[in-house]
Amino acid sequence: MPLKESEAIVLRSFPLGEGDRLVSFLDRQFGKLRGVARGARMPKSRFGSTLELLSYIRIWYFEREGRELVRINQCELIESFLDLQNDYQAGIYLALLSEITEGVLGEREVADPQFRLLLLAARAIRTNGPSPAILAYFALWTVRLGGWLGSLERCAQCGKPFEQGFAYVSPGSSELFCEKCREPESRSSFGSGRRLEQISQVALSIGRTALSGTLERSLKNNPSLSGSDEISSYALNILEQHMERKLTVRQMLEASKSGESNLKN
Ligand SMILES: [Zn+2]
């Protein structure tokens, strides 16, 4: 039973038994794993606050042959995001990053790019606050890393560049269509079960910037909130389609937004 040492990000943890924790984490080398931290809920636990949401840690664990769960032996905190939980909205953002990562990755699927993306997004939330542009960047890159991204440049049918008007997409699909090529049956609001979503030029441009440059550059342009939301929504729909379920935290985020706009009105 060899002891492994690695870097990891804590995705989630749940109480288990009397004083233990069941921890889902993204190991930088070996992908998404789940393990048991014995006594982690006891007073003076040696795990301290290392097992909090998105904690970036050094971890030592034992893999047990034929067992899905590893036994977590020791953790050291490299970077904590616990302080961000003081801001409700930032806390929701972190939970969404975690839920997406956990949902799209298979067990033990090597995922170093997703590891770096997750850390980058969490740090950006610390620096910039919970900005919709960060979520847009994270969601689009997760879709791209999964290999599910469509073109934000040109129509999937006729190949014409999106230069004016809207692009159209059936929620959950990655293919964007121009005004002309969007499915005829969807033009009428009756009779067709499929609702097409419109994506504005502003949103497409935010998406292209995110995919062609750094997150820093994406944020520097001070991108529009509604444009960021539109392109996030496109990417999150694709992720939900692949996960075959709705993201729970996304619903919380949307509820908190509509709560805010009700207050303003
Ligand atoms: Zn077209």
mmCIF file of N, CA, C and O and ligand atoms in Angstrom, residues 154-160 162 176-182, ligand 1:
data_model
loop_
_atom_site.group_PDB
_atom_site.id
_atom_site.type_symbol
_atom_site.label_atom_id
_atom_site.label_comp_id
_atom_site.label_asym_id
_atom_site.label_seq_id
_atom_site.Cartn_x
_atom_site.Cartn_y
_atom_site.Cartn_z
ATOM 1 N N ARG A 154 -18.184 31.471 -36.808
ATOM 2 C CA ARG A 154 -19.026 31.360 -38.004
ATOM 3 C C ARG A 154 -20.146 30.331 -37.846
ATOM 4 O O ARG A 154 -20.078 29.461 -36.997
ATOM 5 N N CYS A 155 -21.133 30.482 -38.695
ATOM 6 C CA CYS A 155 -22.323 29.634 -38.657
ATOM 7 C C CYS A 155 -21.961 28.168 -38.920
ATOM 8 O O CYS A 155 -21.192 27.867 -39.838
ATOM 9 N N ALA A 156 -22.511 27.265 -38.116
ATOM 10 C CA ALA A 156 -22.203 25.840 -38.235
ATOM 11 C C ALA A 156 -22.785 25.248 -39.523
ATOM 12 O O ALA A 156 -22.375 24.188 -39.967
ATOM 13 N N GLN A 157 -23.756 25.949 -40.120
ATOM 14 C CA GLN A 157 -24.406 25.437 -41.335
ATOM 15 C C GLN A 157 -23.744 25.989 -42.605
ATOM 16 O O GLN A 157 -23.207 25.245 -43.397
ATOM 17 N N CYS A 158 -23.750 27.328 -42.753
ATOM 18 C CA CYS A 158 -23.295 27.916 -44.020
ATOM 19 C C CYS A 158 -21.871 28.474 -43.930
ATOM 20 O O CYS A 158 -21.290 28.826 -44.942
ATOM 21 N N GLY A 159 -21.324 28.549 -42.717
ATOM 22 C CA GLY A 159 -19.936 28.999 -42.582
ATOM 23 C C GLY A 159 -19.752 30.507 -42.634
ATOM 24 O O GLY A 159 -18.633 31.009 -42.581
ATOM 25 N N LYS A 160 -20.859 31.229 -42.718
ATOM 26 C CA LYS A 160 -20.767 32.700 -42.770
ATOM 27 C C LYS A 160 -20.327 33.257 -41.410
ATOM 28 O O LYS A 160 -20.837 32.830 -40.374
ATOM 29 N N PHE A 162 -20.086 35.469 -38.118
ATOM 30 C CA PHE A 162 -21.089 36.223 -37.357
ATOM 31 C C PHE A 162 -20.612 37.665 -37.252
ATOM 32 O O PHE A 162 -19.746 37.976 -36.445
ATOM 33 N N LEU A 176 -23.660 26.939 -33.310
ATOM 34 C CA LEU A 176 -24.326 28.239 -33.456
ATOM 35 C C LEU A 176 -24.693 28.449 -34.920
ATOM 36 O O LEU A 176 -23.909 28.117 -35.812
ATOM 37 N N PHE A 177 -25.874 29.018 -35.122
ATOM 38 C CA PHE A 177 -26.340 29.258 -36.484
ATOM 39 C C PHE A 177 -26.622 30.736 -36.715
ATOM 40 O O PHE A 177 -26.941 31.465 -35.771
ATOM 41 N N CYS A 178 -26.523 31.133 -37.998
ATOM 42 C CA CYS A 178 -26.872 32.512 -38.337
ATOM 43 C C CYS A 178 -28.398 32.625 -38.455
ATOM 44 O O CYS A 178 -29.106 31.623 -38.454
ATOM 45 N N GLU A 179 -28.848 33.836 -38.612
ATOM 46 C CA GLU A 179 -30.281 34.144 -38.749
ATOM 47 C C GLU A 179 -30.941 33.285 -39.836
ATOM 48 O O GLU A 179 -32.007 32.722 -39.652
ATOM 49 N N LYS A 180 -30.245 33.172 -40.967
ATOM 50 C CA LYS A 180 -30.793 32.461 -42.126
ATOM 51 C C LYS A 180 -30.902 30.955 -41.878
ATOM 52 O O LYS A 180 -31.842 30.321 -42.310
ATOM 53 N N CYS A 181 -29.904 30.408 -41.231
ATOM 54 C CA CYS A 181 -29.821 28.944 -41.105
ATOM 55 C C CYS A 181 -30.513 28.391 -39.873
ATOM 56 O O CYS A 181 -30.576 27.182 -39.708
ATOM 57 N N ARG A 182 -30.950 29.233 -38.982
ATOM 58 C CA ARG A 182 -31.609 28.667 -37.801
ATOM 59 C C ARG A 182 -32.829 27.884 -38.268
ATOM 60 O O ARG A 182 -33.474 28.229 -39.253
HETATM 61 ZN ZN ZN B 1 -25.753 30.149 -41.711
#
